[in-house]
Coordinates of C-alpha atoms in Angstrom, one line a residue:
Chain A
M1 CA 76.2 -49.4 -36.6
R2 CA 73.3 -49.6 -39.0
I3 CA 71.5 -51.9 -36.5
T4 CA 72.2 -49.3 -33.7
N5 CA 70.8 -46.6 -35.9
R6 CA 67.7 -48.6 -36.6
S7 CA 67.3 -49.2 -32.9
T8 CA 67.6 -45.5 -32.2
S9 CA 65.2 -44.7 -35.0
G10 CA 62.7 -47.2 -33.5
N11 CA 63.0 -45.4 -30.1
I12 CA 62.2 -42.1 -31.6
I13 CA 59.0 -43.5 -33.0
V14 CA 58.1 -44.9 -29.6
I15 CA 59.1 -41.7 -28.0
C16 CA 57.1 -39.7 -30.5
A17 CA 54.1 -41.9 -29.9
V18 CA 54.4 -41.5 -26.2
V19 CA 55.0 -37.8 -26.4
G20 CA 52.1 -37.5 -28.9
F21 CA 49.9 -39.4 -26.5
I22 CA 50.9 -37.3 -23.6
V23 CA 50.3 -34.1 -25.7
L24 CA 46.9 -35.5 -26.6
I25 CA 46.0 -36.2 -23.0
I26 CA 47.2 -32.8 -22.0
G27 CA 45.3 -31.2 -24.9
L28 CA 42.1 -33.0 -23.9
W29 CA 42.7 -32.1 -20.2
V30 CA 43.2 -28.4 -21.3
L31 CA 40.1 -28.7 -23.5
D32 CA 38.1 -30.0 -20.5
I33 CA 39.4 -27.3 -18.3
F34 CA 38.6 -24.7 -21.0
W35 CA 35.1 -26.3 -21.5
L36 CA 34.5 -26.3 -17.7
H37 CA 35.6 -22.7 -17.5
L38 CA 33.2 -21.9 -20.4
L39 CA 30.4 -23.8 -18.6
S40 CA 31.1 -22.0 -15.4
G41 CA 30.8 -18.6 -17.1
K42 CA 27.6 -19.6 -18.7
E43 CA 26.2 -20.9 -15.4
M44 CA 27.2 -17.7 -13.7
S45 CA 25.5 -15.6 -16.3
A46 CA 22.4 -17.9 -16.1
A47 CA 22.3 -17.6 -12.3
E48 CA 22.3 -13.8 -12.6
K49 CA 19.5 -13.9 -15.2
V50 CA 17.5 -16.3 -13.0
A51 CA 18.0 -14.2 -9.9
M52 CA 16.8 -11.1 -11.9
A53 CA 13.7 -12.9 -13.2
A54 CA 12.9 -14.1 -9.6
A55 CA 13.4 -10.6 -8.2
V56 CA 11.4 -8.8 -10.8
A57 CA 8.4 -11.2 -10.1
L58 CA 8.5 -10.2 -6.5
N59 CA 7.4 -6.6 -7.0
K60 CA 5.5 -7.0 -10.3
D61 CA 3.5 -3.8 -11.0
D62 CA 5.0 -2.3 -7.8
N63 CA 2.4 -4.2 -5.7
I64 CA 4.7 -4.1 -2.7
G65 CA 5.1 -0.4 -2.9
Q66 CA 1.3 0.0 -3.2
M67 CA 0.6 -2.3 -0.3
N68 CA 3.1 -0.4 1.9
Y69 CA 1.3 2.8 0.9
V70 CA -2.3 1.6 1.8
L71 CA -1.0 -0.1 5.0
A72 CA 0.7 3.0 6.4
H73 CA -2.2 5.2 5.5
S74 CA -4.8 2.9 6.8
R75 CA -3.1 3.5 10.1
E76 CA -3.4 7.2 9.5
L77 CA -7.1 6.7 8.7
L78 CA -7.6 4.8 11.9
Y79 CA -5.8 7.5 13.9
C80 CA -8.0 10.2 12.3
S81 CA -11.1 8.2 13.0
R82 CA -10.1 7.6 16.6
Y83 CA -9.3 11.3 17.0
D84 CA -12.8 12.2 15.5
E85 CA -14.4 9.6 17.8
A86 CA -12.7 11.2 20.9
T87 CA -13.7 14.7 19.8
A88 CA -17.3 13.6 19.2
S89 CA -17.4 11.9 22.6
E90 CA -16.2 15.1 24.4
T91 CA -18.0 17.9 22.6
H92 CA -20.2 16.7 19.7
K93 CA -22.4 13.9 21.1
S94 CA -24.8 14.1 18.2
Q95 CA -22.0 13.0 15.8
L96 CA -20.8 10.2 18.1
L97 CA -22.6 7.3 16.5
L98 CA -21.2 8.1 13.0
A99 CA -17.8 8.7 14.5
Q100 CA -17.9 5.4 16.3
D101 CA -19.0 3.5 13.2
L102 CA -16.3 5.1 11.0
A103 CA -13.6 4.2 13.6
A104 CA -14.9 0.6 13.7
R105 CA -14.8 0.4 9.9
A106 CA -11.3 1.9 9.8
K107 CA -10.2 -0.8 12.3
Q108 CA -11.8 -3.5 10.1
V109 CA -10.0 -2.0 7.1
V110 CA -6.6 -2.5 8.9
T111 CA -7.5 -6.2 9.5
I112 CA -8.6 -6.7 5.9
L113 CA -5.4 -5.2 4.6
E114 CA -3.2 -7.4 6.8
K115 CA -5.0 -10.4 5.3
E116 CA -4.4 -8.9 1.8
R117 CA -0.7 -8.3 2.6
S118 CA -0.4 -12.0 3.5
T119 CA -2.1 -13.1 0.3
L120 CA 0.1 -10.8 -1.8
Q121 CA 3.2 -12.2 0.0
N122 CA 2.3 -15.8 -0.7
T123 CA 1.3 -15.0 -4.3
R124 CA 4.5 -13.1 -5.1
M125 CA 6.8 -15.7 -3.5
K126 CA 5.2 -18.5 -5.4
E127 CA 5.4 -16.5 -8.7
S128 CA 9.1 -15.7 -7.9
I129 CA 9.9 -19.4 -7.6
E130 CA 8.0 -20.2 -10.8
A131 CA 9.8 -17.3 -12.6
A132 CA 13.2 -18.7 -11.4
K133 CA 12.4 -22.2 -12.7
N134 CA 11.1 -20.9 -16.0
A135 CA 14.2 -18.7 -16.4
I136 CA 16.7 -21.5 -16.1
A137 CA 15.7 -22.9 -19.6
S138 CA 15.6 -19.5 -21.3
A139 CA 18.7 -18.0 -19.6
G140 CA 21.1 -20.0 -21.9
S141 CA 22.2 -22.2 -19.0
P142 CA 24.4 -25.2 -20.0
G143 CA 22.6 -28.5 -20.6
S144 CA 23.8 -32.0 -20.1
A145 CA 26.9 -32.9 -22.3
T146 CA 29.9 -35.3 -22.5
M147 CA 33.4 -34.3 -23.3
A148 CA 36.6 -36.4 -23.3
G149 CA 37.1 -37.0 -19.6
I150 CA 34.0 -35.5 -18.1
S151 CA 30.2 -35.3 -18.4
T152 CA 27.7 -32.8 -17.0
T153 CA 24.1 -33.0 -16.2
G154 CA 21.8 -30.0 -16.7
V155 CA 21.7 -27.0 -14.4
S156 CA 19.3 -27.0 -11.5
L157 CA 18.4 -24.8 -8.6
D158 CA 20.2 -25.7 -5.4
L159 CA 17.2 -24.9 -3.2
S160 CA 19.1 -25.5 0.0
Q161 CA 21.2 -22.4 -0.7
C162 CA 18.5 -20.2 -2.3
S163 CA 16.6 -17.7 -0.2
F164 CA 14.3 -14.7 0.0
G165 CA 15.6 -11.6 1.6
C166 CA 16.0 -7.9 1.3
L167 CA 18.7 -5.2 1.0
S168 CA 20.9 -4.2 3.9
K169 CA 22.1 -0.7 4.1
D170 CA 25.6 -0.1 2.7
G171 CA 28.2 -1.2 5.2
A172 CA 25.6 -2.7 7.5
G173 CA 26.5 -6.3 6.7
P174 CA 24.2 -9.2 5.7
N175 CA 22.4 -9.1 9.1
G176 CA 22.6 -5.4 9.6
E177 CA 19.9 -2.7 9.3
V178 CA 17.8 -3.0 6.2
I179 CA 17.0 -0.1 3.8
P180 CA 13.8 1.8 4.7
S181 CA 10.3 1.4 3.2
N182 CA 9.0 3.7 0.5
I183 CA 6.6 5.6 2.8
E184 CA 6.9 9.1 4.2
P185 CA 5.8 9.4 7.8
S186 CA 2.3 10.8 8.5
S187 CA 2.1 14.4 9.6
F188 CA 0.0 13.8 12.6
S189 CA 0.6 17.3 14.0
K190 CA -2.1 18.4 11.5
L191 CA -4.6 16.6 13.7
G192 CA -4.0 19.0 16.6
D193 CA -2.5 18.6 20.0
A194 CA -3.2 14.8 20.1
G195 CA -1.4 14.5 16.8
K196 CA 1.7 16.1 18.2
D197 CA 1.9 13.3 20.7
L198 CA 1.4 10.7 18.0
E199 CA 4.1 12.3 15.9
E200 CA 6.5 12.0 18.8
Y201 CA 5.5 8.4 19.3
D202 CA 6.0 7.7 15.6
K203 CA 9.7 8.8 15.7
E204 CA 10.8 5.3 16.7
F205 CA 9.5 3.9 13.4
V206 CA 11.1 6.5 11.2
D207 CA 14.5 6.2 9.6
K208 CA 16.0 9.6 10.5
Q209 CA 18.4 9.7 7.6
A210 CA 16.0 8.8 4.9
K211 CA 13.0 10.5 6.6
L212 CA 10.9 7.4 5.6
Y213 CA 9.3 4.7 7.7
K214 CA 11.8 2.0 8.5
G215 CA 11.8 -1.1 6.3
N216 CA 10.7 -4.5 7.6
T217 CA 9.0 -3.0 10.6
V218 CA 5.7 -3.4 12.5
L219 CA 4.2 0.0 13.0
G220 CA 2.9 0.4 16.5
M221 CA -0.6 1.6 17.4
N222 CA -1.1 4.3 20.0
P223 CA -4.6 5.6 19.2
P224 CA -5.9 8.9 20.6
G225 CA -8.7 8.4 23.1
G226 CA -7.1 5.2 24.4
G227 CA -8.9 2.8 22.0
D228 CA -7.7 -0.7 22.0
D229 CA -6.0 -1.1 18.6
T230 CA -2.7 -2.4 19.9
E231 CA -3.4 -5.9 18.7
L232 CA -3.4 -4.7 15.1
T233 CA -0.3 -5.3 13.0
I234 CA 0.9 -3.1 10.2
K235 CA 3.9 -4.6 8.5
L236 CA 5.9 -2.5 6.1
S237 CA 8.4 -4.1 3.8
S238 CA 11.8 -2.7 3.0
L239 CA 11.8 -1.4 -0.6
P240 CA 14.0 1.0 -2.5
P241 CA 12.0 4.3 -2.5
C242 CA 11.2 6.5 -5.4
I243 CA 13.4 9.6 -5.1
N244 CA 12.7 12.7 -7.3
N245 CA 10.5 10.5 -9.5
Y246 CA 13.5 8.1 -10.1
I247 CA 12.4 4.5 -9.8
S248 CA 15.2 2.1 -8.8
P249 CA 15.4 -0.6 -11.5
P250 CA 15.9 -4.3 -10.5
H251 CA 19.6 -5.0 -10.3
L252 CA 22.2 -7.5 -9.1
I253 CA 23.7 -6.9 -5.6
Q254 CA 26.7 -8.2 -3.7
A255 CA 26.3 -11.0 -1.1
S256 CA 27.6 -8.6 1.6
I257 CA 24.3 -6.5 1.5
F258 CA 21.9 -9.4 1.1
N259 CA 19.8 -9.8 4.2
K260 CA 18.4 -13.4 4.3
M261 CA 14.8 -13.6 5.5
S262 CA 13.4 -17.1 4.6
P263 CA 14.1 -20.2 2.5
F264 CA 13.2 -20.0 -1.2
E265 CA 10.0 -22.1 -0.8
E266 CA 6.3 -21.6 -1.4
N267 CA 4.5 -20.6 1.8
A268 CA 7.8 -20.2 3.6
L269 CA 7.4 -18.4 6.9
C270 CA 8.4 -14.8 6.3
T271 CA 7.3 -11.9 8.4
Y272 CA 7.5 -9.3 5.7
I273 CA 7.1 -9.4 1.9
P274 CA 10.7 -10.1 0.6
T275 CA 12.2 -7.8 -2.0
A276 CA 15.4 -9.6 -2.9
V277 CA 16.4 -13.2 -3.8
Q278 CA 19.6 -15.2 -3.7
I279 CA 19.7 -17.9 -6.3
V280 CA 22.4 -20.7 -6.5
L281 CA 22.5 -22.8 -9.6
K282 CA 24.1 -26.2 -9.5
L283 CA 25.9 -28.0 -12.4
D284 CA 26.8 -31.7 -11.6
V285 CA 30.2 -32.7 -13.2
K286 CA 31.3 -36.4 -13.4
E287 CA 34.8 -37.6 -14.3
T288 CA 34.3 -40.4 -16.8
Q289 CA 37.4 -42.4 -15.8
S290 CA 37.3 -42.3 -12.0
G291 CA 33.5 -41.9 -11.7
K292 CA 34.1 -39.0 -9.2
S293 CA 31.4 -36.4 -9.2
S294 CA 31.4 -32.8 -8.0
S295 CA 29.2 -29.7 -8.5
L296 CA 29.9 -26.3 -10.0
M297 CA 28.0 -23.7 -8.0
A298 CA 27.0 -20.3 -9.4
P299 CA 25.3 -17.7 -7.2
G300 CA 23.1 -14.8 -8.3
I301 CA 21.6 -12.2 -6.0
A302 CA 19.2 -9.5 -7.2
V303 CA 16.9 -6.9 -5.7
T304 CA 13.5 -6.1 -7.1
G305 CA 12.5 -2.9 -8.8
G306 CA 11.8 0.0 -6.4
A307 CA 8.6 1.8 -5.6
S308 CA 6.7 4.0 -8.1
P309 CA 5.7 7.5 -7.0
S310 CA 2.9 7.5 -4.4
P311 CA -0.6 8.0 -5.8
A312 CA -1.3 10.7 -3.3
K313 CA 1.8 12.8 -3.9
P314 CA 0.6 16.4 -3.5
Chain B
M1 CA -8.7 30.2 37.5
S2 CA -12.4 30.1 38.3
I3 CA -13.0 32.7 35.6
Q4 CA -11.2 30.5 33.1
N5 CA -13.2 27.5 34.2
G6 CA -16.4 29.5 33.9
C7 CA -15.4 30.5 30.4
K8 CA -14.8 26.9 29.5
E9 CA -18.1 25.9 30.9
V10 CA -19.9 28.6 28.9
S11 CA -18.0 27.5 25.8
M12 CA -18.9 23.9 26.4
S13 CA -22.6 24.8 27.0
S14 CA -22.7 26.9 23.8
K15 CA -21.2 23.9 21.9
I16 CA -23.9 21.5 23.3
A17 CA -26.6 24.1 22.5
R18 CA -25.2 24.3 19.0
T19 CA -25.2 20.5 18.6
I20 CA -28.8 20.3 19.8
L21 CA -29.7 23.1 17.4
L22 CA -28.0 21.3 14.5
T23 CA -29.8 18.1 15.4
A24 CA -33.2 19.9 15.5
V25 CA -32.5 21.6 12.1
S26 CA -31.6 18.2 10.6
A27 CA -34.8 16.7 12.0
I28 CA -36.8 19.5 10.5
C29 CA -35.0 19.2 7.2
A30 CA -35.7 15.5 7.1
W31 CA -39.3 16.0 8.0
A32 CA -39.6 18.7 5.4
S33 CA -38.1 16.4 2.8
S34 CA -40.4 13.6 3.6
S35 CA -43.3 16.1 3.4
S36 CA -42.1 17.4 0.0
M37 CA -41.4 20.9 1.3
Q38 CA -38.6 23.2 0.3
P39 CA -35.5 22.5 2.3
A40 CA -34.7 24.9 5.2
N41 CA -31.3 25.7 3.8
A42 CA -32.5 26.9 0.4
E43 CA -31.3 30.5 1.0
I44 CA -27.9 29.6 2.6
K45 CA -25.1 31.8 1.6
Y46 CA -22.1 29.6 1.6
E47 CA -18.7 30.8 2.9
K48 CA -16.5 27.8 2.2
L49 CA -16.3 25.3 -0.6
V50 CA -15.0 21.7 -0.2
E51 CA -14.6 19.9 -3.4
I52 CA -14.0 16.2 -3.9
N53 CA -13.2 14.3 -7.0
A54 CA -12.0 10.8 -7.8
E55 CA -9.4 9.5 -10.2
E56 CA -9.4 5.8 -11.2
M57 CA -6.3 3.9 -10.2
K58 CA -6.1 1.3 -13.0
G59 CA -4.3 -1.9 -12.1
Y60 CA -3.7 -0.8 -8.5
L61 CA -3.0 -3.8 -6.2
N62 CA -4.2 -6.1 -9.0
Y63 CA -2.8 -9.5 -8.1
P64 CA -4.2 -13.0 -8.2
N65 CA -6.7 -13.7 -5.4
S66 CA -6.9 -10.1 -4.4
G67 CA -9.9 -9.3 -2.2
L68 CA -10.0 -5.6 -3.3
S69 CA -10.9 -4.0 -6.6
D70 CA -12.1 -0.7 -8.2
F71 CA -9.5 1.6 -6.7
F72 CA -10.0 5.3 -6.7
H73 CA -7.7 8.1 -5.6
I74 CA -10.0 10.7 -4.0
V75 CA -8.7 14.3 -3.7
V76 CA -10.3 16.7 -1.2
K77 CA -9.6 20.4 -1.7
T78 CA -11.0 23.5 0.0
G79 CA -11.5 27.1 -1.1
E80 CA -13.8 30.1 -0.8
A81 CA -17.4 29.6 -1.9
E82 CA -17.5 33.1 -3.4
T83 CA -14.8 32.3 -5.9
G84 CA -16.1 28.9 -6.6
K85 CA -12.5 27.5 -6.7
A86 CA -11.1 24.9 -4.3
E87 CA -7.4 24.8 -4.7
T88 CA -6.0 24.1 -1.2
P89 CA -5.3 20.4 -0.7
Y90 CA -6.9 19.0 2.4
E91 CA -6.5 15.2 2.2
D92 CA -6.0 12.3 -0.2
L93 CA -8.0 9.2 0.2
V94 CA -7.9 5.8 -1.4
A95 CA -11.2 4.0 -1.8
C96 CA -11.9 0.6 -3.2
K97 CA -14.5 -2.2 -3.3
V98 CA -14.0 -4.9 -0.7
K99 CA -15.1 -8.0 -2.5
S100 CA -16.1 -9.9 0.7
T101 CA -18.7 -7.2 1.6
G102 CA -19.4 -5.9 -1.9
K103 CA -19.1 -2.3 -0.5
A104 CA -16.9 0.6 -1.2
E105 CA -14.6 1.6 1.7
I106 CA -12.0 4.2 2.3
I107 CA -8.9 2.2 3.0
A108 CA -6.2 4.9 3.3
C109 CA -6.1 8.6 4.3
R110 CA -3.2 11.0 3.9
R111 CA -3.9 14.3 5.7
L112 CA -2.2 17.2 3.9
A113 CA -3.5 20.1 6.0
A114 CA -5.9 20.9 8.8
F115 CA -9.3 22.5 8.2
D116 CA -8.4 26.1 8.7
F117 CA -12.0 27.2 9.3
N118 CA -14.6 26.8 12.0
D119 CA -18.2 28.0 12.3
K120 CA -18.7 28.4 8.5
Q121 CA -21.5 27.6 6.1
V122 CA -19.9 24.9 3.9
K123 CA -20.8 23.7 0.5
V124 CA -19.5 20.2 -0.5
K125 CA -19.2 19.8 -4.2
V126 CA -18.7 16.4 -5.8
K127 CA -17.1 16.3 -9.2
L128 CA -17.2 13.2 -11.4
S129 CA -14.4 12.2 -13.8
S130 CA -15.7 11.3 -17.2
Q131 CA -12.8 8.9 -17.7
A132 CA -13.8 6.5 -14.9
Q133 CA -16.4 3.9 -14.6
N134 CA -19.4 5.8 -13.3
D135 CA -21.0 3.4 -10.7
A136 CA -17.8 2.4 -9.1
Q137 CA -16.7 6.1 -9.0
V138 CA -20.0 7.1 -7.4
R139 CA -19.6 4.4 -4.7
A140 CA -16.1 5.5 -4.0
L141 CA -17.0 9.1 -3.6
A142 CA -20.1 8.3 -1.5
A143 CA -17.8 6.3 0.9
A144 CA -15.7 9.5 1.4
I145 CA -18.6 11.8 2.2
P146 CA -19.4 10.5 5.7
H147 CA -15.7 11.1 6.7
L148 CA -15.8 14.6 5.3
V149 CA -19.1 15.6 6.7
L150 CA -18.1 14.3 10.2
E151 CA -14.9 16.3 10.1
L152 CA -16.7 19.4 9.1
F153 CA -19.3 19.0 11.8
L154 CA -16.6 18.4 14.4
K155 CA -15.1 21.8 13.5
D156 CA -18.5 23.4 14.2
N157 CA -19.2 24.0 10.5
F158 CA -22.6 23.8 9.1
V159 CA -22.8 21.6 6.0
G160 CA -25.5 23.2 4.0
G161 CA -25.5 20.7 1.2
V162 CA -23.6 18.0 -0.7
Y163 CA -24.0 18.9 -4.4
V164 CA -23.7 16.1 -7.0
P165 CA -24.1 16.2 -10.8
T166 CA -27.8 15.9 -11.7
G167 CA -27.2 12.8 -14.0
A168 CA -25.7 10.9 -11.1
Y169 CA -28.2 12.0 -8.4
E170 CA -30.0 8.7 -8.0
S171 CA -26.8 6.7 -8.0
F172 CA -25.4 8.9 -5.2
K173 CA -28.6 8.7 -3.2
S174 CA -28.5 4.9 -3.5
A175 CA -24.7 4.8 -2.7
L176 CA -25.2 7.0 0.4
A177 CA -27.9 4.7 1.6
T178 CA -25.3 1.9 1.7
Q179 CA -23.2 4.2 3.8
G180 CA -26.1 4.6 6.3
F181 CA -27.5 7.9 5.1
T182 CA -31.2 7.5 4.3
T183 CA -34.4 9.6 4.2
S184 CA -36.4 7.2 6.3
M185 CA -37.1 8.4 9.8
K186 CA -37.3 5.9 12.6
G187 CA -37.4 6.6 16.4
S188 CA -37.0 10.0 18.0
Y189 CA -34.1 12.3 17.7
S190 CA -31.9 12.9 20.6
P191 CA -28.2 13.4 21.0
R192 CA -28.0 9.9 22.3
T193 CA -29.5 8.3 19.2
S194 CA -27.3 10.6 17.2
V195 CA -28.3 12.1 13.8
T196 CA -25.8 13.4 11.4
P197 CA -27.7 15.4 8.8
L198 CA -26.8 15.6 5.2
V199 CA -28.7 17.5 2.5
L200 CA -28.1 15.9 -1.0
Q201 CA -28.7 18.3 -3.8
S202 CA -28.3 18.1 -7.5
E203 CA -26.4 20.7 -9.5
P204 CA -27.8 22.4 -11.6
A205 CA -30.6 22.6 -8.9
A206 CA -33.5 20.4 -9.5
R207 CA -33.6 17.8 -6.8
F208 CA -32.8 17.5 -3.1
D209 CA -33.2 15.0 -0.3
S210 CA -32.5 15.5 3.4
L211 CA -30.8 12.5 4.7
S212 CA -29.6 11.5 8.1
Y213 CA -27.2 8.8 9.4
Q214 CA -29.2 5.8 10.5
P215 CA -26.9 2.8 10.4
S216 CA -29.6 0.4 11.3
L217 CA -31.2 1.2 8.0
K218 CA -28.1 0.5 5.9
K219 CA -28.9 -1.2 2.7

């Protein structure tokens, strides 16, 4: 009886040891899960911060809004100059030489500005990528660490899933119509009868609801007097406009309204200056026992700050 | 119908006659200037005032490798010369220096209204802002003057003078030369060779020069 009792007592010790071990394993597993959950939250928060940093860099000092303004109004300058040239040719021959020279200069200005737009685009895309890389360290993103059953490497950008883009209109979907530019259409009717024709022609470039030029659009040229300016390109970017002096701040957006334009790479081919970014951070996780590895992905999508009031607001 | 056509022809002939007259006046002005005579428009009674001033746009389009600098927002307003106040906005321009050419250019124009006057004696007054860098401001304003003068002429107005502050007179004369307005006379005047006259005057009155548009003499 005593022996039996001793035997039973021994079993309890073994059972306790086994149960204790199982509890420990489960505890460590729960701890790992909890730790991974914590890391995932930190990574998500870091991705949002990185996306915001990259988006802010895109429209630093509202350079995109300013470029949109001078581009659209260089077109108005060219139209006015062509109109003056046509008038001088018909009725004021003595002013024709000056009118022709000013029209030629206005055309040259449009060409110069397109080159500047391209420079600004490349500069801002490069700065946005740098801002994203710099932000990873300062955004409190999880570094490399080892726990009981898993180890992680530091967070990095998953470039294959990052991209430049812009904002789609609400409900338009990721590939739908983008939000307009920050530029009010020119009032060509103030030029006279020829201006009325131009204003009619301009309607196809105007967002009827917002009464602004459409975003990510090439403004067509239809100069008065039939001058050959059709080869010129004036590319306006989509950008949250300034409404009643309210400047839209940079903010996070849903994936459903992010309109992808190009990969997140320097000198990536992009027709217009992008105004939003999608960032995906990657955290590699390795199971110590099995050697299996996987990645924790965290996306962050942000749109840049909107346009400031136009310098020529009457 | 033939009466209407006749009227149009008469109107066209009067415009051509007026153009030739303006050209002749400018030629006489330029000759008078070169001969140190009093300008022909000394007694002009102005009816309309066109005022332009420039505000510096600090930090505008300032990004690495930018080919543009020294941005100015130029405001053009019109009014009655009698009151001396120009309060009706006409247009807003953006001027800047193009680094590749080193010259000031108008790069953007926003028309706010049409000139609501024709056949008037117009005074163009240039105001300088004390806040802005002077030379860059003068170059920006000088780049706007040819646009303005042309539009006034095309509305059959007579631009009696462009008045600039006395202290900046020489700077304006030099800046207008880069825009093609010089005192030098070369070749004969005819509607084909085209002469757009411009009388530059200082205010308070002390100096004047009769300039004309001669792009081949651009500095």
